[in-house]
PDB file of C-alpha atoms in Angstrom:
ATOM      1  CA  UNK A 676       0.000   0.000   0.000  1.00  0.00           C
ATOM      2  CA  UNK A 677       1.000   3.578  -0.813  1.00  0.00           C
ATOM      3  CA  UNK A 678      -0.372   6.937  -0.655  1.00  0.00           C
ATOM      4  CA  UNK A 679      -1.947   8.055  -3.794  1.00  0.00           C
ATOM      5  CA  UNK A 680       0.821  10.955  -5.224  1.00  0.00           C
ATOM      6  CA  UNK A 681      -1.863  13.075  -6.929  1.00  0.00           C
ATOM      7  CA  UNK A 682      -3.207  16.329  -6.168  1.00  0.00           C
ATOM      8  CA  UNK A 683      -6.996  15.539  -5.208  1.00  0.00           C
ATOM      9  CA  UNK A 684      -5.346  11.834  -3.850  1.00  0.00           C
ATOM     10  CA  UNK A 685      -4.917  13.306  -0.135  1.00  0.00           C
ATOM     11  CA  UNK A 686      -3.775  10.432   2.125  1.00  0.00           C
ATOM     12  CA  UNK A 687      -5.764   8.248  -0.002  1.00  0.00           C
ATOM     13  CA  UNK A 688      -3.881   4.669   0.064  1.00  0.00           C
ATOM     14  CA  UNK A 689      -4.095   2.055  -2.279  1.00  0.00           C
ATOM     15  CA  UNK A 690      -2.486  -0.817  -3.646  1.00  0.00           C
ATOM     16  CA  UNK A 691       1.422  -0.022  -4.997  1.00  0.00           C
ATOM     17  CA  UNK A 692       0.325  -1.076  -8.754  1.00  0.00           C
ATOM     18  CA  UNK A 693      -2.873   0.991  -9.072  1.00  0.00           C
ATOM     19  CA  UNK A 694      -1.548   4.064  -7.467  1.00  0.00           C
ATOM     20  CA  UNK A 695       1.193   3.444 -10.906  1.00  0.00           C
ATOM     21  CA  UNK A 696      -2.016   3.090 -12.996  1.00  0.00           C
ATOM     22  CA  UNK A 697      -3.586   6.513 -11.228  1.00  0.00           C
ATOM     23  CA  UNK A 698      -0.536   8.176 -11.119  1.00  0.00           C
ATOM     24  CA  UNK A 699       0.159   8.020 -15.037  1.00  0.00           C
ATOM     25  CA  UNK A 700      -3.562   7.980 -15.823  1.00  0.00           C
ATOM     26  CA  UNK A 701      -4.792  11.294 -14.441  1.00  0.00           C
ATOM     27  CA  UNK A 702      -2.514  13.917 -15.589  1.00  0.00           C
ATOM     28  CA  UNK A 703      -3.047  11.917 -18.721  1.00  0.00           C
ATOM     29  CA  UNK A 704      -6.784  12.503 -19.090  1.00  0.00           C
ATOM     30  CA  UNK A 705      -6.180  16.027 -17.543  1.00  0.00           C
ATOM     31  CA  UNK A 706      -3.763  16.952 -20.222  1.00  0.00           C
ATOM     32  CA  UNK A 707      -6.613  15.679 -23.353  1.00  0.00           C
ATOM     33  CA  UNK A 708      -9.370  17.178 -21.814  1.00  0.00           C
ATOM     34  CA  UNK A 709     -10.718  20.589 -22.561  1.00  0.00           C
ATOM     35  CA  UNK A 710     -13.858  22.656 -21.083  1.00  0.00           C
ATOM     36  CA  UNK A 711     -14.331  21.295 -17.456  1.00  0.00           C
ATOM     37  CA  UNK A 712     -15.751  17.863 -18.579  1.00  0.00           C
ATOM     38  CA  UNK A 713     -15.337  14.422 -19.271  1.00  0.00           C
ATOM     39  CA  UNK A 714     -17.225  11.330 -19.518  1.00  0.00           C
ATOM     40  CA  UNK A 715     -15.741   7.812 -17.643  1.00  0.00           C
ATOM     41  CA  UNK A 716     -17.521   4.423 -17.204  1.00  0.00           C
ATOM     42  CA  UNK A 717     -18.246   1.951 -16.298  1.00  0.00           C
ATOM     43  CA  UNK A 718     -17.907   2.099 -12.619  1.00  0.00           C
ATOM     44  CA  UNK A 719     -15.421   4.725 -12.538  1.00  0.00           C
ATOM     45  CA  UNK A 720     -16.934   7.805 -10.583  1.00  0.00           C
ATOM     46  CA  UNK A 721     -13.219   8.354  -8.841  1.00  0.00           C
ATOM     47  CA  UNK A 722     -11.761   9.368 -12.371  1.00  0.00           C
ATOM     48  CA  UNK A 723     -13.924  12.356 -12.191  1.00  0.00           C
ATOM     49  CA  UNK A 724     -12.931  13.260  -8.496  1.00  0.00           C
ATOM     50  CA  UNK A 725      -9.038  12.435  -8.663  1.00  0.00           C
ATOM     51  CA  UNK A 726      -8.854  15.009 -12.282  1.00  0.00           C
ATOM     52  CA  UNK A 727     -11.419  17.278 -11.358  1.00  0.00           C
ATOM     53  CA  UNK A 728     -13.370  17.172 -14.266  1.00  0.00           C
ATOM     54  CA  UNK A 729     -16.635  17.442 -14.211  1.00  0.00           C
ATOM     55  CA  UNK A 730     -18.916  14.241 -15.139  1.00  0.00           C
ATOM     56  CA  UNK A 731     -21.719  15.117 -18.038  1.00  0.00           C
ATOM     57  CA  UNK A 732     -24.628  12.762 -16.933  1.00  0.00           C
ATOM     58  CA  UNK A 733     -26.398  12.115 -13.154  1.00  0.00           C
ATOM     59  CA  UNK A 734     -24.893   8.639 -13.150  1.00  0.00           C
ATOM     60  CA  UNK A 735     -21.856   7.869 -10.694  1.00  0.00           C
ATOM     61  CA  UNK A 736     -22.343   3.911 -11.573  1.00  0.00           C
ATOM     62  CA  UNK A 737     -23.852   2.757 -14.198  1.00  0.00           C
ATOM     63  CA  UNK A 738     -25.429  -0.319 -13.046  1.00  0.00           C
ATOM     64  CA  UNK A 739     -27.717   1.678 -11.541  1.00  0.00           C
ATOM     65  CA  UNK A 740     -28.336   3.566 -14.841  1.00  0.00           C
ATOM     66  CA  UNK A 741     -31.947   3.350 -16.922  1.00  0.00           C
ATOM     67  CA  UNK A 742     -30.569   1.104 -19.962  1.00  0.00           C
ATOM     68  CA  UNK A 743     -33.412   2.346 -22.419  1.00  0.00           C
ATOM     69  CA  UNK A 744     -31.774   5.230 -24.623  1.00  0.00           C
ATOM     70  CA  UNK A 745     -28.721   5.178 -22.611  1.00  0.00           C
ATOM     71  CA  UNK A 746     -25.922   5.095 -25.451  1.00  0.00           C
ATOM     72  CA  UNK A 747     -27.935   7.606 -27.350  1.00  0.00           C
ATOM     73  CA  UNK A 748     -27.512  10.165 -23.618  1.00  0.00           C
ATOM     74  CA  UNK A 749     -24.347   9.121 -22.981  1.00  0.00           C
ATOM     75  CA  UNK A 750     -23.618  10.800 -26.798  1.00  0.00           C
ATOM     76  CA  UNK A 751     -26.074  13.685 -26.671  1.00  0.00           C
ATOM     77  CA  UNK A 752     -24.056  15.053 -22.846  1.00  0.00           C
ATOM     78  CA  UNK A 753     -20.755  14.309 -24.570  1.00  0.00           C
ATOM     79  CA  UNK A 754     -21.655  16.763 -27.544  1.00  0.00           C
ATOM     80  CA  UNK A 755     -23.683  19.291 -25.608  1.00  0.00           C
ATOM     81  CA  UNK A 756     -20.365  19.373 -23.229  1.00  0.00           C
ATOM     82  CA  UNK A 757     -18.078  19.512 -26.105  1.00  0.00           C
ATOM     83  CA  UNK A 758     -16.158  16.424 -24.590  1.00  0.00           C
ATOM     84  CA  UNK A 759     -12.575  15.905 -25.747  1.00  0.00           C
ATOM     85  CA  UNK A 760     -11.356  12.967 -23.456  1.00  0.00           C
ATOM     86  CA  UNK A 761     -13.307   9.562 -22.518  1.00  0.00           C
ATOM     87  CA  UNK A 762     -12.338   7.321 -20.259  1.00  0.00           C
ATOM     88  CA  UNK A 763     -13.930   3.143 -20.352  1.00  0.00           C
ATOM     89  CA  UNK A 764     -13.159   1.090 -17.376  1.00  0.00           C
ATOM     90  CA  UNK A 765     -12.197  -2.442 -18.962  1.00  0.00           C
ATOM     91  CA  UNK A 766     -12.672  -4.251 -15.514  1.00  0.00           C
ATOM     92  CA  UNK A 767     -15.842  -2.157 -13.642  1.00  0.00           C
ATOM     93  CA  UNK A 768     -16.841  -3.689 -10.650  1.00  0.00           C
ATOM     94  CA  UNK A 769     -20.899  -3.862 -11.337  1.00  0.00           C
ATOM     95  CA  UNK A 770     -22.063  -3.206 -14.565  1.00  0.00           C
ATOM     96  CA  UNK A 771     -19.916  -4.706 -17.369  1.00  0.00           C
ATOM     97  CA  UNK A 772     -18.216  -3.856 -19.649  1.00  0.00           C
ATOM     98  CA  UNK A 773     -18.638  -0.718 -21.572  1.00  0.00           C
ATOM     99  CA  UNK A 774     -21.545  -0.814 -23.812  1.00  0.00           C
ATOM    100  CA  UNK A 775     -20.356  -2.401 -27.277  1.00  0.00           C
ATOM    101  CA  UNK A 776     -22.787   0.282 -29.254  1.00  0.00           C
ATOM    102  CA  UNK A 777     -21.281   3.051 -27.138  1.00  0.00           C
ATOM    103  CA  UNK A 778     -17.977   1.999 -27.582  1.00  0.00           C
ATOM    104  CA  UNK A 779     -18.204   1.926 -31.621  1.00  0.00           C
ATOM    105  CA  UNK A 780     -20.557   5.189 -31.531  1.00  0.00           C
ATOM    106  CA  UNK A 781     -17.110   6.815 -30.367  1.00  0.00           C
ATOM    107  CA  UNK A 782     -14.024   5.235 -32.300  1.00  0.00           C
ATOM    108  CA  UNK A 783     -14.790   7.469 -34.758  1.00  0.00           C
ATOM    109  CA  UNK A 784     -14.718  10.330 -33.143  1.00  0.00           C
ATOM    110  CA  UNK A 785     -12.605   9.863 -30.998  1.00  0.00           C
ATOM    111  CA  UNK A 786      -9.728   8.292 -32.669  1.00  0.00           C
ATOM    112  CA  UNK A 787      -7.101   8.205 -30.601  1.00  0.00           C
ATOM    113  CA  UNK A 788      -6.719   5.765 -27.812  1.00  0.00           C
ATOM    114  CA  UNK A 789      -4.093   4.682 -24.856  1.00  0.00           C
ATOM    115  CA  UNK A 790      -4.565   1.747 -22.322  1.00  0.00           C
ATOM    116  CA  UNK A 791      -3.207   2.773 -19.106  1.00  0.00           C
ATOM    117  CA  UNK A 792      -3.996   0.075 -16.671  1.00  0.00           C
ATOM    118  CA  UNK A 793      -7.577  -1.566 -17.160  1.00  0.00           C
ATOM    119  CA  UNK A 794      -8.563   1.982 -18.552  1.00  0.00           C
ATOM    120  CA  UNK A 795      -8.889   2.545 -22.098  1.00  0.00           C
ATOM    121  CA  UNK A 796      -8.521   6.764 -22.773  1.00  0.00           C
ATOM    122  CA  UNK A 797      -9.775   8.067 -26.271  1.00  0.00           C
ATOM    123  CA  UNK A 798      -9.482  11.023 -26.740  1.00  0.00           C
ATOM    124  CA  UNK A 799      -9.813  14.044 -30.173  1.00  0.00           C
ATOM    125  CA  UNK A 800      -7.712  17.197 -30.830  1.00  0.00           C
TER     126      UNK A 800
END
């Protein structure tokens, strides 16, 4: 265990090999993002505390999430918000995976992608 070396990580402690995953994953997603917001899921309401960014829907997990039209929300906050970075947690700890239709909605549009971790960032200029 080790103490979370990030701004917003406080005394937070956590396992040696996730703070590594944190610790290169934040500033990452800080330095893609634009505007105050991004959008990360599934499961992953801490990316949104530990960069600061803002999160563009009400949903903190998404298991808990109405699935009718929820792909076509997700899309409609990420373009009303102007979104530049996405995170997708590969290994959430409710819901599943990422939506598939959600996931190839964005490739396109997003087009450039790094895994750090179990974290897939995409991210457009």
């Amino acid at each position: 265990m080790e103490t979370l070396n990030l701004p917003r990580g406080g005394n937070l402690r956590i396992d040696s090999i996730q703070a590594d995953v944190y610790e290169e994953l934040i500033p990452f997603i800080q330095a893609h993002a634009s505007g105050g917001f991004t959008y990360a899921g599934p499961d992953c309401a801490e990316i949104y505390f530990l960069t600061g960014l803002k999160n563009p829907t009400r949903t903190l997990f998404d298991s808990f999430d109405e699935p009718e039209g929820r792909t076509e929300r997700i899309l409609r906050a990420i373009d009303a918000h102007h979104i530049t970075t996405l995170t997708f947690n590969d290994q959430p700890g409710f819901a599943g995976k990422i939506n598939q239709e959600l996931e190839q909605a964005v490739q396109t549009s997003f087009p450039h992608s790094k895994q750090v971790g179990h974290f897939q960032v995409r991210w457009r200029e």
